[in-house]
XYZ file of C-alpha atoms in Angstrom:
576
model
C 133.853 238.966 -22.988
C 132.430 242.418 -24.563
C 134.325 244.283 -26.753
C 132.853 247.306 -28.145
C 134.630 249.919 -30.850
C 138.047 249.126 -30.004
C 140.971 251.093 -31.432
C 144.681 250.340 -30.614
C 147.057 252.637 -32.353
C 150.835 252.353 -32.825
C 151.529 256.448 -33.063
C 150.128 257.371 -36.732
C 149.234 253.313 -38.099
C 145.890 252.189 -36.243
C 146.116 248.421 -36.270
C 142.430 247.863 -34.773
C 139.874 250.123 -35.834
C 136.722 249.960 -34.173
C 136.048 246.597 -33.492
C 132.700 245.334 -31.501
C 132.226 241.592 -30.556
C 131.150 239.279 -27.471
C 131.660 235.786 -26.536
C 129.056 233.641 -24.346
C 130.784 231.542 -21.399
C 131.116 228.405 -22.772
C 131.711 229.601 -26.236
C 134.246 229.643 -28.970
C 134.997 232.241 -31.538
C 137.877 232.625 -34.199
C 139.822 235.636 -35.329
C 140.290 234.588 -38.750
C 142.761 237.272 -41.129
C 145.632 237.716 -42.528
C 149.206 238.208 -41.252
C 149.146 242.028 -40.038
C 144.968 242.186 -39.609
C 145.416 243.477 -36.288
C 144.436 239.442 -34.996
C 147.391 239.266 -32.064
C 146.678 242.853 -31.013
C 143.197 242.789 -29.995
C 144.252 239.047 -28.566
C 146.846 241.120 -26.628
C 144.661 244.422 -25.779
C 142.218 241.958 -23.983
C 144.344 241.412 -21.308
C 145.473 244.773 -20.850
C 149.342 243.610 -22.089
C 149.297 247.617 -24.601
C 149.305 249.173 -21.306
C 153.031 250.774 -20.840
C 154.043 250.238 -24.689
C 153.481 253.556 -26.267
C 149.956 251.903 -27.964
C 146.714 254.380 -27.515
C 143.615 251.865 -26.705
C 140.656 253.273 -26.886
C 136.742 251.890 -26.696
C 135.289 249.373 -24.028
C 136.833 246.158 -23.021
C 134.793 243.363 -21.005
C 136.705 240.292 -19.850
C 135.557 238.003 -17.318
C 133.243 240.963 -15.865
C 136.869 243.334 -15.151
C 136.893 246.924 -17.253
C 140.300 246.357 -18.412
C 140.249 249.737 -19.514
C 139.635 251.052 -16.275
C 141.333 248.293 -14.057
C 144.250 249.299 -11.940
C 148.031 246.893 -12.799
C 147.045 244.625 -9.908
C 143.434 243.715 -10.855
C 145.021 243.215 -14.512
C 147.517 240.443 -12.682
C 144.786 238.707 -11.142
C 142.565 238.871 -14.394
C 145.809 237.537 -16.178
C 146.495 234.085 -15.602
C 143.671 233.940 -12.905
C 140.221 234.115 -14.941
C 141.513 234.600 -17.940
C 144.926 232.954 -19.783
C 146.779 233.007 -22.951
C 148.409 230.941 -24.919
C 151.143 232.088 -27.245
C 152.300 231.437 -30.502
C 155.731 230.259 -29.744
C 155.924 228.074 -26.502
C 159.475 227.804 -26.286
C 160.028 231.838 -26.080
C 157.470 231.818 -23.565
C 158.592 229.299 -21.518
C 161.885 230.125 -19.563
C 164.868 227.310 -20.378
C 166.483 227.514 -17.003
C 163.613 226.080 -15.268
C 161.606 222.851 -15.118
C 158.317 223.128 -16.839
C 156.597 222.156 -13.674
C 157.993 224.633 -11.471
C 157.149 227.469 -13.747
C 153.457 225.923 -13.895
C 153.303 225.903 -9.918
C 155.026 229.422 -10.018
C 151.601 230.632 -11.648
C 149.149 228.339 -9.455
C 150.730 229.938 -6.120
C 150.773 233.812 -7.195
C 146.784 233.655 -7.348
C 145.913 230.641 -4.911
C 148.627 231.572 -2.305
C 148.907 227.524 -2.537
C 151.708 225.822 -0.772
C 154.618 224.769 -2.527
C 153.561 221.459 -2.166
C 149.959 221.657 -3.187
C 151.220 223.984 -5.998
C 153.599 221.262 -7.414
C 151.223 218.523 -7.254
C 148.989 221.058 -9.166
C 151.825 221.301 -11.585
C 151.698 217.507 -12.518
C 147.663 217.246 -12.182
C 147.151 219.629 -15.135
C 150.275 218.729 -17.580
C 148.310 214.807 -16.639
C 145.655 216.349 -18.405
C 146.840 217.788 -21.345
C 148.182 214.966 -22.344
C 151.613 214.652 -21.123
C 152.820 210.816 -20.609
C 154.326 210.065 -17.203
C 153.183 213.780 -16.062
C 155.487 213.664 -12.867
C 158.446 212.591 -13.914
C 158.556 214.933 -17.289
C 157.408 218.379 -15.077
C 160.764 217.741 -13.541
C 162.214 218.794 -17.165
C 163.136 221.978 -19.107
C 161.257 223.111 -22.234
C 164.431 222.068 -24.248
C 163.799 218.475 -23.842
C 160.464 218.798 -25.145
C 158.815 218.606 -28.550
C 156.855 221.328 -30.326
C 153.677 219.662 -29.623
C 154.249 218.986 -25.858
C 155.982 222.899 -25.520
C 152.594 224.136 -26.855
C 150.734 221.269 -24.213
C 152.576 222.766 -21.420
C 151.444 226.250 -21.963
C 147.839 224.890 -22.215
C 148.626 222.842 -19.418
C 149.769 226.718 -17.110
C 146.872 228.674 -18.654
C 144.480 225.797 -17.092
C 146.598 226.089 -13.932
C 143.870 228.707 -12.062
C 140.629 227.227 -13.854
C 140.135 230.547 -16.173
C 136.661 231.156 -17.502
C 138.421 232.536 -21.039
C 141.341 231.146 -22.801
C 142.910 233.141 -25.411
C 144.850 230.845 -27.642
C 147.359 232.960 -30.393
C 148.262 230.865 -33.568
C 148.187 227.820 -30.949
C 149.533 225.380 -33.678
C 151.441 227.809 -35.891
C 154.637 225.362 -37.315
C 153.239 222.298 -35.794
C 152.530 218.983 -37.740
C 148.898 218.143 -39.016
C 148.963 214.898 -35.864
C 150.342 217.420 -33.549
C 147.710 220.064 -34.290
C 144.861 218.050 -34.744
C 145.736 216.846 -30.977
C 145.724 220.444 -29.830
C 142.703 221.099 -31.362
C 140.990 218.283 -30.019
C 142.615 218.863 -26.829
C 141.059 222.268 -26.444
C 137.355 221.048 -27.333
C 137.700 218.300 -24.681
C 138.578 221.029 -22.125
C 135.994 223.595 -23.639
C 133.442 220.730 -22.902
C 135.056 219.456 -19.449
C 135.525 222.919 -17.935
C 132.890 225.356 -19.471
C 135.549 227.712 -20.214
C 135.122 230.120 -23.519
C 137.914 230.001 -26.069
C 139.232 233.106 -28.516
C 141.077 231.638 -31.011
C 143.314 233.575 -33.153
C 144.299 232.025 -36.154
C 145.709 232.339 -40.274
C 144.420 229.299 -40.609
C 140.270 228.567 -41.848
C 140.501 225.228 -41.555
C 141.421 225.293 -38.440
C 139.039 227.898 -37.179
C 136.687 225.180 -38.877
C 137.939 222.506 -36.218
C 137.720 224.981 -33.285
C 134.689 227.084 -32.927
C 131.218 228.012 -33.292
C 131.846 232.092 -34.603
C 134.365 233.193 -36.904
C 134.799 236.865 -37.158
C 137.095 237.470 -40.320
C 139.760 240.683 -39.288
C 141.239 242.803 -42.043
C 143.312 245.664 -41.278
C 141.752 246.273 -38.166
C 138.298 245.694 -39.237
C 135.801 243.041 -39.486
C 135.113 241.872 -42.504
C 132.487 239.081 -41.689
C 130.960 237.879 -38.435
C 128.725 235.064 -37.651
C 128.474 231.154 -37.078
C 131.058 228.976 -38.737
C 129.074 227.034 -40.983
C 127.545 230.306 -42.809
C 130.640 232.162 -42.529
C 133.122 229.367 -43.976
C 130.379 227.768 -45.666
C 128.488 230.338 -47.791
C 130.488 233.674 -47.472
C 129.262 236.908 -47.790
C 131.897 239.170 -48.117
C 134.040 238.818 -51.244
C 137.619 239.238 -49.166
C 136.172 236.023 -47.125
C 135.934 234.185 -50.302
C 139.576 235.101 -51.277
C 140.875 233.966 -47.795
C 138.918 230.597 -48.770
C 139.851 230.167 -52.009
C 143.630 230.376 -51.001
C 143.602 227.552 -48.678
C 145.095 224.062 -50.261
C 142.950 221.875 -50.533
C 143.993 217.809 -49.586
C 141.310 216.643 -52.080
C 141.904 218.287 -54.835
C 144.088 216.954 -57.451
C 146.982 219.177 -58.849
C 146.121 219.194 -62.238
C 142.797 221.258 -61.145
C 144.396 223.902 -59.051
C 147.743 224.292 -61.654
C 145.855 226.618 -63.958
C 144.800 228.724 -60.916
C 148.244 228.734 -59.366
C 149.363 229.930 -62.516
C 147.167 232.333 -63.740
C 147.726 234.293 -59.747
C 151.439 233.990 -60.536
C 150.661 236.178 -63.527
C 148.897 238.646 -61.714
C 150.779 238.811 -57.927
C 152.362 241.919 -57.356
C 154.454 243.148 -54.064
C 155.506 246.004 -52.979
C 159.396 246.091 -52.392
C 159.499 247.206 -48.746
C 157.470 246.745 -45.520
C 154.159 247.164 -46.776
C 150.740 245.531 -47.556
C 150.596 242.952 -50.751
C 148.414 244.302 -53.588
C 145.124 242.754 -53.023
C 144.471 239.587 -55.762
C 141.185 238.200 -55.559
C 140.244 235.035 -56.810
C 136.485 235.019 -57.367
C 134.134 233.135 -59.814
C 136.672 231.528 -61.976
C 138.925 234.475 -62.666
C 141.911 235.778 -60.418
C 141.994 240.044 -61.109
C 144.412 242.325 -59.817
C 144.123 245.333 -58.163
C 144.059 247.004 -61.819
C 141.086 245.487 -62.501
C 143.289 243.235 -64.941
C 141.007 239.670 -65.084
C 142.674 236.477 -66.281
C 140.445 233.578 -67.241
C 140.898 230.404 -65.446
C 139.953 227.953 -67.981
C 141.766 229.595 -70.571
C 145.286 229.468 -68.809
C 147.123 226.636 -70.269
C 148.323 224.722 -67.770
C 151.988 223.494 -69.372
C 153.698 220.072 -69.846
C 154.253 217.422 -67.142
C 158.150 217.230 -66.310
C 159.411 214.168 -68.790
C 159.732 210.759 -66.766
C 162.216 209.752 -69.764
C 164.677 211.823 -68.502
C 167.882 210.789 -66.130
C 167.131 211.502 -62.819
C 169.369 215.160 -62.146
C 169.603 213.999 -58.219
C 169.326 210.476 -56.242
C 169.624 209.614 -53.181
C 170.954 206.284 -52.247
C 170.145 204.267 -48.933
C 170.894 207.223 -47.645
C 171.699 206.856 -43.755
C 172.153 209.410 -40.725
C 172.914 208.642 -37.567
C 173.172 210.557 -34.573
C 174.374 210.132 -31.040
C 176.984 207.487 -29.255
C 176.592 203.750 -28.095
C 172.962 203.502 -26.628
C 171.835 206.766 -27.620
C 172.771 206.081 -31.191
C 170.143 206.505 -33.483
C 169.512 206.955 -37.073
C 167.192 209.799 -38.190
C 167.466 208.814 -41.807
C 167.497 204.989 -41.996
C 168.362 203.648 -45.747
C 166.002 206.212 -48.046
C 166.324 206.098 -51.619
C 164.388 208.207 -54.025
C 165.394 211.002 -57.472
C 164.220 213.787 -58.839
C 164.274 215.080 -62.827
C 164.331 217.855 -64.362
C 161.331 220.291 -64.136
C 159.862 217.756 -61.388
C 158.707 218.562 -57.712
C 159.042 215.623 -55.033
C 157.044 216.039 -52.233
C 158.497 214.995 -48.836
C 156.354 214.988 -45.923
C 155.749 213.381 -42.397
C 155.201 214.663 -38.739
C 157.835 216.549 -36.509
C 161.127 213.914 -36.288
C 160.267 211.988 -39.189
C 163.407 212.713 -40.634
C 162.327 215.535 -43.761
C 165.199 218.262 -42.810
C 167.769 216.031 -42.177
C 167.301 214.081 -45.299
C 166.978 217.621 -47.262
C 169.915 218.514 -45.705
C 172.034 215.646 -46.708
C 170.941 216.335 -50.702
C 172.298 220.082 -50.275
C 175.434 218.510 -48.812
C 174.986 220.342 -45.605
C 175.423 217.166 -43.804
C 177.533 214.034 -44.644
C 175.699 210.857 -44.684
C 176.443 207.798 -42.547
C 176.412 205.624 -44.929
C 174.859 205.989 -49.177
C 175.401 208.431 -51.204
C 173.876 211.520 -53.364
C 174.375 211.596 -56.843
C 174.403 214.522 -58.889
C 173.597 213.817 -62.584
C 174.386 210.410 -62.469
C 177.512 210.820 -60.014
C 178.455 210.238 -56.693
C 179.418 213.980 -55.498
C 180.164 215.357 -51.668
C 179.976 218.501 -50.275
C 177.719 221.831 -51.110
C 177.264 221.831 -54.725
C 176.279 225.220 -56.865
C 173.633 223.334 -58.674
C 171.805 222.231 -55.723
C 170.179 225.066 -53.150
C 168.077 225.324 -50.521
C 165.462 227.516 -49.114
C 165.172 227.708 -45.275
C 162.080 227.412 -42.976
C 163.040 230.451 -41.384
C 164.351 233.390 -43.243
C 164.488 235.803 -40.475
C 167.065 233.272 -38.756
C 168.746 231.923 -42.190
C 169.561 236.418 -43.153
C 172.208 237.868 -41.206
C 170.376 240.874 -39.607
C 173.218 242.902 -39.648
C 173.462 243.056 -43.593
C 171.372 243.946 -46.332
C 169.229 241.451 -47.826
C 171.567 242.389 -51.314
C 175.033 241.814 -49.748
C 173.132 238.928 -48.954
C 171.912 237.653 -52.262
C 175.405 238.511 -53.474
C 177.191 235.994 -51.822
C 177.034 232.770 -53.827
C 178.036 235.590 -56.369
C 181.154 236.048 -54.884
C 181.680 232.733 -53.584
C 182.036 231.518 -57.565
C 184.308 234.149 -57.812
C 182.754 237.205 -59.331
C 184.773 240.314 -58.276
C 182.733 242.975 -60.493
C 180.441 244.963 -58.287
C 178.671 246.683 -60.713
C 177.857 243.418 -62.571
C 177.195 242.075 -58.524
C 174.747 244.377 -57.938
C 173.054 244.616 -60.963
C 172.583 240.860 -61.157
C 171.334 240.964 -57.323
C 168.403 243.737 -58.855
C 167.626 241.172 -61.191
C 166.765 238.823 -59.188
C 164.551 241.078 -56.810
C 162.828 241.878 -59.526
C 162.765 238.489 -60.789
C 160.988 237.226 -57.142
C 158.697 240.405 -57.224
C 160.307 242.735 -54.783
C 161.294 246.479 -56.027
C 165.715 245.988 -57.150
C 166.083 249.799 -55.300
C 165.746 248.092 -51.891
C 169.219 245.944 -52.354
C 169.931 248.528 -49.485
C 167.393 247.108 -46.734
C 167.706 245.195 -44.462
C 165.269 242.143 -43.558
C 163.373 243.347 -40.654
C 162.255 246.129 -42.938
C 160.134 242.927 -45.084
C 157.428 241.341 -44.080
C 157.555 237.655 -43.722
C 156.798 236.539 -47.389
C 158.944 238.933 -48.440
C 161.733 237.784 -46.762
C 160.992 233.948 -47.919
C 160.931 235.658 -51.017
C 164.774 237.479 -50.715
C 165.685 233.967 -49.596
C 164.570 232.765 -52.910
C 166.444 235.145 -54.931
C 169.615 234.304 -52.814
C 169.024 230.865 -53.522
C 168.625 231.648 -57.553
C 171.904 233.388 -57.536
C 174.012 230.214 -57.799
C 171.971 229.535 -60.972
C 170.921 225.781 -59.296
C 169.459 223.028 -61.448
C 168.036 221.645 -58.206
C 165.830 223.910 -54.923
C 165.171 222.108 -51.646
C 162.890 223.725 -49.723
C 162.631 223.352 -46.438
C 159.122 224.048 -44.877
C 159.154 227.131 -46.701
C 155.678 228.421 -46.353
C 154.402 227.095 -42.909
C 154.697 230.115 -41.091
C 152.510 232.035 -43.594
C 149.263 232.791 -43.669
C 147.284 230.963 -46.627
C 147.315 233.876 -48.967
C 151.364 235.130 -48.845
C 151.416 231.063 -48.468
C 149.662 230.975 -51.842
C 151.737 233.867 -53.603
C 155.311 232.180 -52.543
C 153.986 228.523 -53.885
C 153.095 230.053 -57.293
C 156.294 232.012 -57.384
C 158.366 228.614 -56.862
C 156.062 227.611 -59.914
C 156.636 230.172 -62.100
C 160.282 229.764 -61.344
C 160.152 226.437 -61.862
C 158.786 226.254 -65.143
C 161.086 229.302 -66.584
C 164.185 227.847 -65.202
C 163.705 224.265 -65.722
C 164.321 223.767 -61.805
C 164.294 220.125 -60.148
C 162.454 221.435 -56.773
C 162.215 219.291 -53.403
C 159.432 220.281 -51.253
C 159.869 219.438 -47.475
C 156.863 220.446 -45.563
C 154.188 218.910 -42.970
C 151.283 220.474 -44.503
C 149.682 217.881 -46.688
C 147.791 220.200 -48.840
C 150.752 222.480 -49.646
C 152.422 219.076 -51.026
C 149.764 218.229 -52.932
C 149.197 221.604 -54.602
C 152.596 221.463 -55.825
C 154.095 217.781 -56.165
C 154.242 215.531 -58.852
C 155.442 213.015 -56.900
C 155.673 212.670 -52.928
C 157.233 210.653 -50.249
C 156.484 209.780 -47.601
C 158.538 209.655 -44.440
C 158.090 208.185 -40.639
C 161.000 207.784 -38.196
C 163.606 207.745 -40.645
C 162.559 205.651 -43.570
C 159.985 206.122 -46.663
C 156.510 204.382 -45.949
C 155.013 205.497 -49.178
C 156.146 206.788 -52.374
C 154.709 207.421 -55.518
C 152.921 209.965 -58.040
C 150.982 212.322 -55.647
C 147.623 211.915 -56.850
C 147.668 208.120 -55.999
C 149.585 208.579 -52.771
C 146.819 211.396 -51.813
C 143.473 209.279 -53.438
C 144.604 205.513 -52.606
C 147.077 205.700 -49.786
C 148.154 202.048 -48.846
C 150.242 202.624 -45.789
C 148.151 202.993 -42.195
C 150.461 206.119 -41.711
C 149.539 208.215 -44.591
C 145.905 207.305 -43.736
C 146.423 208.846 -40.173
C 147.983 211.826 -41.580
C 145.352 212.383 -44.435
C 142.685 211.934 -41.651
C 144.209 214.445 -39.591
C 144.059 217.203 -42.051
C 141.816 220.418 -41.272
C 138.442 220.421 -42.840
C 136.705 223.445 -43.840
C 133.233 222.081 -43.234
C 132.375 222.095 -39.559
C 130.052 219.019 -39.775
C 133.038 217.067 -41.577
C 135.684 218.370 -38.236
C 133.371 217.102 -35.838
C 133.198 213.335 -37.698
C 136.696 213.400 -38.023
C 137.331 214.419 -34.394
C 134.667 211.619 -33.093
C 136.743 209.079 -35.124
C 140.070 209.562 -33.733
C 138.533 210.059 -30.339
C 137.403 206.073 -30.730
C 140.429 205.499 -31.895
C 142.374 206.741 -28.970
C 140.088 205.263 -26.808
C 141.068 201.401 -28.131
């Protein structure tokens, strides 16, 4: 692949501007940036998929030795698929629901081989075989439905490999997907790199795990690079000071809370957004100081980090032997299987474990969104049914969990209304408030929320969730579609909340560092029930159970030499 000056322009807003780089056969280089660098749309000009949208494209593309600027629409379909594939962020949007996984994997093998049906299907089973997928011929024979996240995402793997492509271009390939599921990807794609000689563009939000994945990281930022070299000197010893801010937002799984409260804090002070569809104001956080874009600097080690939430306290919420069970006669089973835990005021409780473990459904159970099979949730101290006021949530998704069709103010309004305020003026001034409150501008009560960006929305979704004026925020996953800096302005939001309101918050997420960043305690959850549970710095320093170990040891690790240890170890351990 060659890419030299390309441009792709949407009308007036040029979302790639001039960018040069090549990839060796064989290789593997990351597109590191944030959400809206212009990462997806050079992944997407490479293949030619601009042409008939309205986008200008502009410069010299190279891809498996076809001019894609030149090429005519059939030599892009063989090119597509044939010697070079992609694989896209969301696998089960990509994959069509009315027909069996295999069949739409030979449907690819016999438009470039001209293969028989036959030869096509057995095709079909060889490569989903080796991706991964247990009892490959029997499962090709289902629909993407009936699959998990982590196998959706192995089946498109599984059709780019279909045609033996010398590139694969893999967008946000583990985007929402637990830290076991993704480091199987990962290592999944470095077999294959190593089996197949093919090269690999990886376009990714995520350093660490550009740090798993390649040998080049080129670091994208509105359109541009930034930074461009080998992994170890880019991750390792950046040059560029908007590198370092990418790095110094990523969680880190070995570093204590108490050392990264006074930073979270001191960028809460200093995080501005703009109210509507625009960029975030650039916040660096460089040599011990986090400065805005007014040059304003804040010093680290002066911020005072505030008191611990009181263990003395009654608990505000428990949860006891709480039980869920789904299904009928044989296919009965429980996804929360006898979990007891509580949280106090001012106190966040981690909850993590992989996909299935039971997180949402439990969360769901303390907002009272479901009934539980058996147990009970107590509110202060009392047994209590039913969607409560004083307990909220925040949703994983907040494009799905906003009604399109209404403003994101009508939408904050509503648990106004629901508890019976009839004053609009007093409505809508109260909605402004808490816009402002969660950093977005009160004059755009009027938009709607495709007009945000996606922190922004998370952020409307926590306003909406502050207008009940809870005691108690569950959060469900609420930052793991976010790149790590919007990721890192929502967390110290929910902590700045937090501490001014008194909240009680439950975090529910699958990204181990997140929970550590922000727990005081965590639990920890597999297949219904809690394995571990304690304060988080033991849980994260001394885990006792095998399963937290696994998940610790599956986290991403900014230093390249440290991802390939970790990758050789659980390759032994597979192999036993």
């Amino acid at each position: 692949m060659d890419v030299t000056d390309l441009t792709v322009a949407f009308g007036s807003l040029k979302a790639v501007d001039g960018l040069s780089f090549r990839l060796a056969k064989g290789a593997a280089l990351g597109l590191v940036g944030e959400s809206g660098s212009g990462k997806s749309t050079v992944a997407s000009a490479l293949l030619g998929l601009h042409r008939g949208t309205g986008a200008v494209v502009g410069g010299s593309l190279r891809v498996a030795g076809v001019d894609v600027q030149a090429a005519s629409d059939e030599e892009l379909r063989r090119l597509r698929g044939g010697r070079a594939a992609m694989v896209f962020q969301d696998p089960l949007s990509s994959l069509d629901p009315y027909y069996a996984v295999g069949d739409q994997i030979a449907e690819v093998y016999r438009v470039h081989t001209r293969a028989s049906r036959r030869a096509a299907r057995a095709r079909a089973v060889e490569v989903l075989d080796r991706v991964g997928i247990p009892d490959a011929a029997r499962r090709s024979r289902s629909r993407p439905h009936e699959f998990s996240g982590g196998m959706r995402q192995r089946t498109l793997i599984a059709m780019a490999l279909a045609c033996e492509p010398e590139l694969l271009i893999a967008d946000e390939p583990t985007t929402a997907l637990d830290v076991t599921v993704q480091a199987q990807i990962l290592d999944l794609l470095h077999t294959l790199r190593e089996e197949t000689g093919m090269g690999l563009l990886l376009v990714t939000h995520d350093v660490g795990v550009a740090a798993e994945s390649v040998d080049e990281v080129l670091v994208m930022r509105h359109g541009r690079a930034v930074e461009h070299g080998s992994v170890g000197e880019v991750l390792g010893a950046p040059r560029e000071a908007y590198t370092r801010q990418l790095l110094s937002a990523v969680p880190r799984v070995d570093v204590p809370r108490a050392d990264v409260a006074r930073v979270d804090r001191a960028g809460a002070g200093v995080d501005r957004v703009d109210g509507g569809g625009g960029d975030v104001d650039d916040v660096d956080r460089l040599d011990g100081h986090i400065a805005d874009v007014d040059g304003r600097d804040v010093d680290i080690d002066a911020v005072d980090p505030g008191p611990e939430p009181s263990t003395i306290d009654p608990p505000v919420l428990e949860a006891v032997a709480l039980t869920r069970e789904f299904g009928r006669g044989k296919r009965r089973f429980a996804a929360v299987d006898g979990v007891s835990l509580e949280i106090r005021r001012g106190e966040t409780l981690g909850v993590v474990g992989e996909s299935g473990s039971g997180k949402t459904t439990l969360g769901r159970m303390l907002v009272g969104l479901l009934e539980p099979t058996s147990g009970e949730v107590r509110y202060a101290g009392r047994a209590h049914a039913g969607v409560s006021p004083a307990v909220q949530m925040v949703f994983q998704d907040p494009v799905s969990s906003l009604n399109p069709r209404r403003s994101v103010g009508e939408s904050i309004a509503d648990p106004l209304r629901a508890r019976g305020e009839r004053d609009e003026e007093r409505i809508k001034g109260r909605v402004r408030e808490l816009l402002e409150r969660v950093g977005l501008d009160p004059e755009h009560y009027g938009r709607y929320p495709h007009e945000f960006s996606g922190g922004q929305r998370q952020r409307v979704g926590i306003a909406r969730a502050l207008a009940a004026d809870p005691r108690i925020i569950v959060c469900d996953e609420p930052v793991s579609a976010l790149d790590v800096t919007t990721q890192a302005q929502v967390v110290a939001l929910l902590g700045e909340l937090q501490r001014e309101l008194g909240l009680a918050l439950v975090f529910v997420a699958h990204d181990l560092a997140v929970v550590r960043q922000v727990s005081d305690r965590v639990a920890v959850m597999r297949r219904g029930e809690i394995v571990e549970y304690g304060p988080a710095d033991q849980v994260y320093d001394a885990p006792r159970d095998p399963y937290t170990k696994q998940l610790l040891a599956a986290v991403p690790a900014l230093d390249p030499a440290v991802a390939a240890e970790r990758r050789a170890a659980r390759r032994e351990l597979a192999a036993v």
